[in-house]
mmCIF file of C-alpha atoms and ligand atoms in Angstrom:
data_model
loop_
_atom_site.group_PDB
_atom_site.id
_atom_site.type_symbol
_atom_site.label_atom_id
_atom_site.label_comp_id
_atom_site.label_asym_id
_atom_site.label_seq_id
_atom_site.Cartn_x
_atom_site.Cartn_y
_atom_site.Cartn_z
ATOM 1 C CA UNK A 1 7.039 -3.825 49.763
ATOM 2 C CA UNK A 2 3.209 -2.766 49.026
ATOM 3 C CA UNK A 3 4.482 -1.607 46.174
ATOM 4 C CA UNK A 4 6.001 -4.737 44.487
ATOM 5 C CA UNK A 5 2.959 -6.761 45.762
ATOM 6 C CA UNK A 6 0.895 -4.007 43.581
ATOM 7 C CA UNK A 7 3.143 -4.449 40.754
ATOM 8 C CA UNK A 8 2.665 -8.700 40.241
ATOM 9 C CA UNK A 9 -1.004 -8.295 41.219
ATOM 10 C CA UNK A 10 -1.158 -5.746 38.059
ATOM 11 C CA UNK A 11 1.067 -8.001 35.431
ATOM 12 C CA UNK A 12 -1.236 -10.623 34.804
ATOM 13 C CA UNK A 13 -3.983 -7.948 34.018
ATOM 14 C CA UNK A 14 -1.286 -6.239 31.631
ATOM 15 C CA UNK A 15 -0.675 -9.370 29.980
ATOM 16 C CA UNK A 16 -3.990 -10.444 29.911
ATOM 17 C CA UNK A 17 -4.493 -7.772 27.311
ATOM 18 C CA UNK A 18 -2.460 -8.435 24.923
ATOM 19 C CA UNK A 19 -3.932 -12.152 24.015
ATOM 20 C CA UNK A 20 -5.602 -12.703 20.586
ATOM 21 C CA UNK A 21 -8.762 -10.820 21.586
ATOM 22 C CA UNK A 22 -8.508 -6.982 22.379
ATOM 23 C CA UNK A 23 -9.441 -5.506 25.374
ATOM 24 C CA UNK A 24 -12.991 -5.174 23.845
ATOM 25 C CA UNK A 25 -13.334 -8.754 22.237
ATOM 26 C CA UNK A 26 -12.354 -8.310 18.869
ATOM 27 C CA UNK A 27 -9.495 -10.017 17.370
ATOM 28 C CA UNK A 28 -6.246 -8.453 16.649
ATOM 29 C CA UNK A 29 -5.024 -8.325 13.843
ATOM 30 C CA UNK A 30 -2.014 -6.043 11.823
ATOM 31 C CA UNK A 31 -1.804 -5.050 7.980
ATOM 32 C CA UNK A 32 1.810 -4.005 7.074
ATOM 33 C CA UNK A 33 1.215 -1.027 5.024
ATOM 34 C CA UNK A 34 -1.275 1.760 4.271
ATOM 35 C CA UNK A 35 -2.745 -0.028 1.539
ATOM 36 C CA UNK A 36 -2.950 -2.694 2.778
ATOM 37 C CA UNK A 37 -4.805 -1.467 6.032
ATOM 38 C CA UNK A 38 -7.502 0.607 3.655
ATOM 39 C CA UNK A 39 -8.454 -2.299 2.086
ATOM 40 C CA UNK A 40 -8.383 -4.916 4.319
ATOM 41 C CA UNK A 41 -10.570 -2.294 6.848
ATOM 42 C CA UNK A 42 -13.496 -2.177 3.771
ATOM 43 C CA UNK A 43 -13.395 -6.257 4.587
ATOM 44 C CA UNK A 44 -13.339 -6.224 8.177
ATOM 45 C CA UNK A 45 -15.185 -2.979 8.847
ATOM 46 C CA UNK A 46 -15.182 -3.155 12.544
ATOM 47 C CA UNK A 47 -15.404 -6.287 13.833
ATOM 48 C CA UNK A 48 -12.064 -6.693 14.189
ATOM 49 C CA UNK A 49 -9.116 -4.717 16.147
ATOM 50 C CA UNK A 50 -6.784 -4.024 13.058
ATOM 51 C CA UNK A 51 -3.905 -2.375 13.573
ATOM 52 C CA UNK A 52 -1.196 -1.163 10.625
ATOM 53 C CA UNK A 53 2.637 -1.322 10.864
ATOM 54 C CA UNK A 54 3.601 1.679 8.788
ATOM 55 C CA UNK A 55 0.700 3.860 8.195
ATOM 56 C CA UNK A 56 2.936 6.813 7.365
ATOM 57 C CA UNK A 57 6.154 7.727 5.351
ATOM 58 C CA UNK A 58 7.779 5.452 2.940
ATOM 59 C CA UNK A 59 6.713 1.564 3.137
ATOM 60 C CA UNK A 60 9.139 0.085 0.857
ATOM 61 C CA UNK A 61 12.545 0.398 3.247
ATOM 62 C CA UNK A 62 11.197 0.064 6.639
ATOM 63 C CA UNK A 63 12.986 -1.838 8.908
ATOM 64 C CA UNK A 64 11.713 -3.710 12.106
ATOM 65 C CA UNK A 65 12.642 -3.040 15.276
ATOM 66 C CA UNK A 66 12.349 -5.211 18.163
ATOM 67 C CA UNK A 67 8.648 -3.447 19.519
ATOM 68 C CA UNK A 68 7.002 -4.448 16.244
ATOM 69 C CA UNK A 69 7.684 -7.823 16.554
ATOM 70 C CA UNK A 70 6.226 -7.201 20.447
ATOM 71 C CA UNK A 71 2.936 -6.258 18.772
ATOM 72 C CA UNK A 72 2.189 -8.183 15.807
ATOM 73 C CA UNK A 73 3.023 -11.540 17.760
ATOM 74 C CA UNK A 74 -0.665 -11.277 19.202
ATOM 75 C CA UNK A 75 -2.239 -11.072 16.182
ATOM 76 C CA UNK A 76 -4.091 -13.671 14.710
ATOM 77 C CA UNK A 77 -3.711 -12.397 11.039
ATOM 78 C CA UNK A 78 -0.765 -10.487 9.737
ATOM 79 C CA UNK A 79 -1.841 -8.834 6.305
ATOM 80 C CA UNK A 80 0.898 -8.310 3.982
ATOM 81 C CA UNK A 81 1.231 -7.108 0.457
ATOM 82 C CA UNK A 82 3.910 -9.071 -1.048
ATOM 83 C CA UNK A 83 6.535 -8.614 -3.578
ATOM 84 C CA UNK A 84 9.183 -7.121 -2.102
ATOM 85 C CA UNK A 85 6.866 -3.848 -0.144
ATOM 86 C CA UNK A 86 7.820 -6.147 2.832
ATOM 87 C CA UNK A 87 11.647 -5.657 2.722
ATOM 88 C CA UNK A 88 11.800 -7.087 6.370
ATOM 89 C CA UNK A 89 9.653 -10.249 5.712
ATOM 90 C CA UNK A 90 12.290 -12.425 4.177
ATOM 91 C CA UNK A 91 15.066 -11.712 7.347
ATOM 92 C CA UNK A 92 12.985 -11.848 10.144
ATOM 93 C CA UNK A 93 13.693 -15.185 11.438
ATOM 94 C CA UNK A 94 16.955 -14.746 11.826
ATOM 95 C CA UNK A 95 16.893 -10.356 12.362
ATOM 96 C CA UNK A 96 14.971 -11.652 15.646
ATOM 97 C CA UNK A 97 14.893 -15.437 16.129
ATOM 98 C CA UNK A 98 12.197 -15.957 18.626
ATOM 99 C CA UNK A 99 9.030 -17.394 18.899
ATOM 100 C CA UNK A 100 7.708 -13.871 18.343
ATOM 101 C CA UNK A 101 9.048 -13.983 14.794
ATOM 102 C CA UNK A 102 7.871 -17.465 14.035
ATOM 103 C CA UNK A 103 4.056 -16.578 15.488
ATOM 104 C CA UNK A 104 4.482 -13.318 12.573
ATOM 105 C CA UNK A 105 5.402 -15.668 9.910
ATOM 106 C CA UNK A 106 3.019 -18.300 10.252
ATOM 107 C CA UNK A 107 0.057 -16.179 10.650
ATOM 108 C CA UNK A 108 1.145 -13.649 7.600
ATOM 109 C CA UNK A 109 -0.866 -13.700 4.443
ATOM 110 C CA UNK A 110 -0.103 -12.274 1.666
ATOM 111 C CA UNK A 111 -3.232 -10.069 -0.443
ATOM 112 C CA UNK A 112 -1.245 -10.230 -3.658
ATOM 113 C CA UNK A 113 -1.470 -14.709 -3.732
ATOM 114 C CA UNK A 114 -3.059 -15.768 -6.999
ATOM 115 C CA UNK A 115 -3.043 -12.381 -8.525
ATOM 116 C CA UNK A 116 -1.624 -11.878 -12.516
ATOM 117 C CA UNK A 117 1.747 -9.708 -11.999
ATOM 118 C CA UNK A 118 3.639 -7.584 -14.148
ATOM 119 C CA UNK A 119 7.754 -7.139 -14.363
ATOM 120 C CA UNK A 120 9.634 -4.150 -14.370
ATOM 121 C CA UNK A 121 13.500 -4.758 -15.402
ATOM 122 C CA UNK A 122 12.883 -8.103 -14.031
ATOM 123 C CA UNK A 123 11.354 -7.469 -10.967
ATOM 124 C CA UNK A 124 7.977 -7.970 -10.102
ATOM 125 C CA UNK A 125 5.889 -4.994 -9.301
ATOM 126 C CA UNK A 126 4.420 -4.765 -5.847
ATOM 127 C CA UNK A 127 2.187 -1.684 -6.604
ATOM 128 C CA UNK A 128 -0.660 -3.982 -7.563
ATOM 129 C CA UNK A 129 -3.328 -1.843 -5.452
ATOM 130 C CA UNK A 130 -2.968 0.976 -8.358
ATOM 131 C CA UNK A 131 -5.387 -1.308 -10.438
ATOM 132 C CA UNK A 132 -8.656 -1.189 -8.743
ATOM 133 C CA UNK A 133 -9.698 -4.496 -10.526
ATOM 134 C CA UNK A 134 -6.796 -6.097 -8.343
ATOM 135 C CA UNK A 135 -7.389 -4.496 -5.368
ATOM 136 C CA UNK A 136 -10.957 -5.826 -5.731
ATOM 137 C CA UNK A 137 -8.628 -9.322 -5.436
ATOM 138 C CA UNK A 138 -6.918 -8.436 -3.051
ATOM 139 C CA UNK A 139 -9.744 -7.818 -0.300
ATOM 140 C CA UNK A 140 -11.183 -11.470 -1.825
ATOM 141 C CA UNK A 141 -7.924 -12.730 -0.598
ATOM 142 C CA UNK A 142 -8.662 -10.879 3.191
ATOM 143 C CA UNK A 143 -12.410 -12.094 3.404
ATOM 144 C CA UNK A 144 -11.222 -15.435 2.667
ATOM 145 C CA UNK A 145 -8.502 -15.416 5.688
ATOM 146 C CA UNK A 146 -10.529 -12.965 8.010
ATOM 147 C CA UNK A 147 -13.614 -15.689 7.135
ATOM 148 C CA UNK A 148 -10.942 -18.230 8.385
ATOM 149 C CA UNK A 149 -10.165 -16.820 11.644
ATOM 150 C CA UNK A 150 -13.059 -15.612 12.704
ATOM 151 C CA UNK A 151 -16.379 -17.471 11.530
ATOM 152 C CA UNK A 152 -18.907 -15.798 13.652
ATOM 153 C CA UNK A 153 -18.889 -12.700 11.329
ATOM 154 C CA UNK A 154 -18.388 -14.353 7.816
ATOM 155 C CA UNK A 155 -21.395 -12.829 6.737
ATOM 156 C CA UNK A 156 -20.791 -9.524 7.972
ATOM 157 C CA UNK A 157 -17.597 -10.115 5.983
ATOM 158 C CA UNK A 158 -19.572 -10.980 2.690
ATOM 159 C CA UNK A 159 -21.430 -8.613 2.784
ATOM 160 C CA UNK A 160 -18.491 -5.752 3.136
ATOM 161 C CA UNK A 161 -16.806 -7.293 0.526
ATOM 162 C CA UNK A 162 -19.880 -7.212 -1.686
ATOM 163 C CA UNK A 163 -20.385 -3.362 -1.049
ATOM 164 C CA UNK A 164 -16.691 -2.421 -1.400
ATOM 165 C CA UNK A 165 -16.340 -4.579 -4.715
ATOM 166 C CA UNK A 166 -19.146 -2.296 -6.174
ATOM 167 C CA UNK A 167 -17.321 1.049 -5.078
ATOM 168 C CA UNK A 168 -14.454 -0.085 -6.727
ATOM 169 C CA UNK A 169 -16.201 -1.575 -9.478
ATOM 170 C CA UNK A 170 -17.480 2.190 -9.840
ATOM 171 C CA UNK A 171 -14.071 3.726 -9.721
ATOM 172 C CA UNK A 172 -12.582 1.650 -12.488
ATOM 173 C CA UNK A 173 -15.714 2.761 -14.749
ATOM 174 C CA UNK A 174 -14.939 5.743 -13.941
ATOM 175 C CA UNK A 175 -10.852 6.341 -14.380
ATOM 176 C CA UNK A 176 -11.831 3.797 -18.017
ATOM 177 C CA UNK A 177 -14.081 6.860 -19.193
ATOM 178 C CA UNK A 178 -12.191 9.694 -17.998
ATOM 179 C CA UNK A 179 -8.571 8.508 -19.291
ATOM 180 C CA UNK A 180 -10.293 7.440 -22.567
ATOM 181 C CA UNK A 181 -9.503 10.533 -24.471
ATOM 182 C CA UNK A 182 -6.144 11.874 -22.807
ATOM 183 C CA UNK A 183 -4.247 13.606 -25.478
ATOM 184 C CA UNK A 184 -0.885 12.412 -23.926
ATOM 185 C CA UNK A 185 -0.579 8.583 -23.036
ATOM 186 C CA UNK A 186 2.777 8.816 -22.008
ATOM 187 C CA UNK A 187 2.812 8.876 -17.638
ATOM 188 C CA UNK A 188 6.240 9.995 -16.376
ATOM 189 C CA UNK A 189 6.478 9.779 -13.267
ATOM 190 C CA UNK A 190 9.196 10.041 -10.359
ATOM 191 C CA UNK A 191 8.651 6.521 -8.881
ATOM 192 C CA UNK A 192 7.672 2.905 -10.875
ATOM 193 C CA UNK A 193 4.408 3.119 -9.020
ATOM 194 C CA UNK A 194 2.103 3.053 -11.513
ATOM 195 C CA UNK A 195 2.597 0.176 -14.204
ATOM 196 C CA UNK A 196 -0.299 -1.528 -13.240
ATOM 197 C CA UNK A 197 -2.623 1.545 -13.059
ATOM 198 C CA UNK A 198 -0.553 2.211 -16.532
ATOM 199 C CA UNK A 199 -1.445 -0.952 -17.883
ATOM 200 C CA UNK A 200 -5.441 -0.885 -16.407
ATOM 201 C CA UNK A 201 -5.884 2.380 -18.190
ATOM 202 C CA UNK A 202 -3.921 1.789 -21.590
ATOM 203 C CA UNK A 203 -1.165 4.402 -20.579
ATOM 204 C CA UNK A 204 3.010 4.129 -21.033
ATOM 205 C CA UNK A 205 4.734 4.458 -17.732
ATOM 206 C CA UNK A 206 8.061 6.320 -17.906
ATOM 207 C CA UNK A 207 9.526 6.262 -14.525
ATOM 208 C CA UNK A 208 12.513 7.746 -13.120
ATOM 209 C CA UNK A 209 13.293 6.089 -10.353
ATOM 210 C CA UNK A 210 12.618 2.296 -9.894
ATOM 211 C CA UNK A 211 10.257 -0.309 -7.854
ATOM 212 C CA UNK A 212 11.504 1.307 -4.778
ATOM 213 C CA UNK A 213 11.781 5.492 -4.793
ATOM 214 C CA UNK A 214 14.980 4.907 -3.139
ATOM 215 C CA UNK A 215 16.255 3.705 -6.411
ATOM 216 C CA UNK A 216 18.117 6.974 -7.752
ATOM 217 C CA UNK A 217 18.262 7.213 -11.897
ATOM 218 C CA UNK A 218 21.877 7.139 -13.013
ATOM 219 C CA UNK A 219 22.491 10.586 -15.459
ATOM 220 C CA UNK A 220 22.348 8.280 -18.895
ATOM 221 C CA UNK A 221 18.623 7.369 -17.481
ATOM 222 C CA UNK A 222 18.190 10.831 -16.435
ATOM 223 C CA UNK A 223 18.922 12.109 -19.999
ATOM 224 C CA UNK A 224 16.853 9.189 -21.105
ATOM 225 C CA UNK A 225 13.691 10.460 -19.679
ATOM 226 C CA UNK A 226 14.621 14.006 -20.734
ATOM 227 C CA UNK A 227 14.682 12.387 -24.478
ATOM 228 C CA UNK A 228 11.515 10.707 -24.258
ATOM 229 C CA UNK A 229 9.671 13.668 -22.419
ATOM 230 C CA UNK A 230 10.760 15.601 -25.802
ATOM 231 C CA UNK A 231 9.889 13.201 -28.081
ATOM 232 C CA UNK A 232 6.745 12.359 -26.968
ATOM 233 C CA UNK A 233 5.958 16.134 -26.019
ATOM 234 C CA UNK A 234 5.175 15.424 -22.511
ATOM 235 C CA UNK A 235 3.667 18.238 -21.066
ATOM 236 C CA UNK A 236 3.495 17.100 -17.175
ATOM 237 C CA UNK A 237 5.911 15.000 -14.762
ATOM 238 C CA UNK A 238 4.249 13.344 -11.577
ATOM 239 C CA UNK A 239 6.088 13.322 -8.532
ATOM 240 C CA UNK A 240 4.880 11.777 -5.682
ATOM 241 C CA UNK A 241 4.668 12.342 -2.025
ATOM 242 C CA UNK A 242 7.299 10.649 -0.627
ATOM 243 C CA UNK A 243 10.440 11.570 -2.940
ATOM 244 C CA UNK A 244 12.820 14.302 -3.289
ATOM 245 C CA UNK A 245 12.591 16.152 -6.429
ATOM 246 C CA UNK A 246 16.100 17.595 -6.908
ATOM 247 C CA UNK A 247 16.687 15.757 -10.057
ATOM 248 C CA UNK A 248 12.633 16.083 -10.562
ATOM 249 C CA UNK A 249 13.589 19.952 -11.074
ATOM 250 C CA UNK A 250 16.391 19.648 -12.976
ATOM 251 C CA UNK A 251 14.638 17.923 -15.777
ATOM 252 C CA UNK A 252 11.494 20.129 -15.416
ATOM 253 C CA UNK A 253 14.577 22.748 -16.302
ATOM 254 C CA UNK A 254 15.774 20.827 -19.165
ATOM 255 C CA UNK A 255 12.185 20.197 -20.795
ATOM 256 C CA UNK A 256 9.521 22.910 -19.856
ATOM 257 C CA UNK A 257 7.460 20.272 -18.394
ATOM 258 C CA UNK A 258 5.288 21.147 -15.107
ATOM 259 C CA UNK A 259 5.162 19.149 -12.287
ATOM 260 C CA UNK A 260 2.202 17.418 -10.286
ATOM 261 C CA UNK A 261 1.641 15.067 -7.914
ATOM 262 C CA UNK A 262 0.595 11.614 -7.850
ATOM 263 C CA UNK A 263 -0.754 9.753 -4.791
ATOM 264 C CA UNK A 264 0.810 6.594 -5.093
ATOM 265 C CA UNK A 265 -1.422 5.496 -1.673
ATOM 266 C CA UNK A 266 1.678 4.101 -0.673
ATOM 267 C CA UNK A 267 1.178 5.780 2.798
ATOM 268 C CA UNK A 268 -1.455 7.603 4.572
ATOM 269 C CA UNK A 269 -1.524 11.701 3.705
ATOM 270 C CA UNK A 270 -0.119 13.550 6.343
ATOM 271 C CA UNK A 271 -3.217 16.171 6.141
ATOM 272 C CA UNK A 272 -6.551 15.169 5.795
ATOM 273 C CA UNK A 273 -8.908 11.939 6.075
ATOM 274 C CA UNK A 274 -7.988 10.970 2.264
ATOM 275 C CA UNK A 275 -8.655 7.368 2.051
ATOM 276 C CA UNK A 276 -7.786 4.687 -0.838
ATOM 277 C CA UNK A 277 -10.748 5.880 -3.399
ATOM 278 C CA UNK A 278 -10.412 9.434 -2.614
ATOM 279 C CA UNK A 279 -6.416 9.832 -3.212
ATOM 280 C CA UNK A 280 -7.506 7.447 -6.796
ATOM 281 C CA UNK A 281 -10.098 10.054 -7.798
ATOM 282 C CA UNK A 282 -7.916 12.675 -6.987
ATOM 283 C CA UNK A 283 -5.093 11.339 -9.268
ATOM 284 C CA UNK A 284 -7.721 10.649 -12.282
ATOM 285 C CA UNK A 285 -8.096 14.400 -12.250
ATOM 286 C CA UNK A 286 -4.694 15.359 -11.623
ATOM 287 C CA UNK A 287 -3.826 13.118 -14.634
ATOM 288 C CA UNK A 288 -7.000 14.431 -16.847
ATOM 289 C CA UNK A 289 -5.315 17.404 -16.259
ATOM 290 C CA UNK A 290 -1.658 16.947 -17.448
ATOM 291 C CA UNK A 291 -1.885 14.976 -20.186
ATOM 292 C CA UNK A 292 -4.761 16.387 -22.177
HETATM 293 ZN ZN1 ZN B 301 6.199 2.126 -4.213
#
């Protein structure tokens, strides 16, 4: 008996936790993906409690389960990407009809609203983070909403989006000069990841795979890359993280070309404290590299 009275004394306190402030005050709020979560964290720096929904392993086919929709109902922002990286977005009124799911949708905001988009074989790219010119839009789009929802630190906000705006005003300059001269132009790489970096830095994509890695090339594509790697004497094929490279090795057979890796920032790296800028410098060199 004690210990049921101890039990329904407790609950309250429990519950009391999980409001729209966090245990310390700050509001909660969740960003769906890795990128997502580095940049909107430059914005919100730590005034807020922000939490991310799939900070490791691939974003584009996750599926909710019932304990997500547990946490991000508390939140007073849910920070999305858009285009499709969401795959669980679209169903999850009716996945889990609750007031849980309707709380999630009415609060989600999207970073990619207002920004230019491009189309691969008619479907519009997600990646837009690869540009840094658009990810500069992108955290414009989460100091307007974290502005929103939480006025008392606008101009802490401001002035995080000022400072992070010049880093990545810095990192642009910097990919522009050192992909100015690349010998190669031609990018192939395992996953459509990189058309907007492509189209930023004045480089071809060639991509095996499509919008999602999960996307497996048929063997007339396969053969297609294989032609244009020869034609175009591609010297280097970029794999990425997150994919399997069985058919990656078979055309690294087939052509002589070497393979490296791309961070597509899709996810956070499983070593390390590599955060959005580093993993970008790291593939400017990894790229300066391959394709001089
Ligand atoms: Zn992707």
């Amino acid at each position: 008996m004690k210990k049921m009275r101890l039990f329904f004394l407790l609950c309250p306190l429990l519950l009391s936790g999980c409001g729209n402030q966090a245990q310390d005050g700050r509001i909660l709020v969740y960003a769906s993906c890795y990128p997502v979560y580095d940049l909107v964290k430059r914005v919100a720096g730590e005034n807020v409690n922000l939490q991310c929904l799939v900070s490791q392993g691939e974003p584009h086919e996750y599926r909710l389960v019932a304990k997500d929709i547990a946490k991000m109902a508390d939140a007073k922002a849910i920070f999305l990407n858009g285009y499709g990286m969401e795959g669980w977005y679209d169903s999850i009124n009716t996945d889990f009809p609750s007031k849980e799911a309707e709380a999630i949708k009415a609060n989600s905001r999207f970073l990619s609203d207002g920004i230019a988009t491009l189309k691969i074989d008619d479907i519009t790219d997600p990646h837009l983070w690869l540009d840094p010119t658009k990810a500069i839009q992108m955290m414009e789009n989460a100091a307007k909403t974290l502005t929103q929802i939480d006025q008392k630190h606008a101009l802490q906000y401001a002035e995080n989006l000022q400072k992070a705006t010049a880093s990545f005003v810095a990192l642009d300059q910097k990919a522009k000069t050192s992909l100015e001269n690349l010998s190669n132009r031609y990018l192939v790489t395992s996953h459509a990841a990189f058309g907007y970096f492509a189209a930023r830095y004045n480089l071809t994509q060639v991509a095996l795979n499509g919008i999602s890695p999960e996307d497996n090339p048929s063997p007339k594509e396969v053969e297609e890359v294989i032609a244009t790697i020869q034609k175009y004497n591609v010297k280097t094929i970029y794999g990425e993280e997150m994919v399997s490279d069985a058919i990656l090795s078979s055309i690294k057979e087939a052509t002589g070309a070497t393979m490296k890796e791309l961070y597509t920032i899709e996810s956070r790296p499983e070593e390390g404290e590599l955060d959005y800028i580093a993993m970008f410098e790291s593939n400017i060199m990894t790229i300066q590299e391959g394709n001089r």
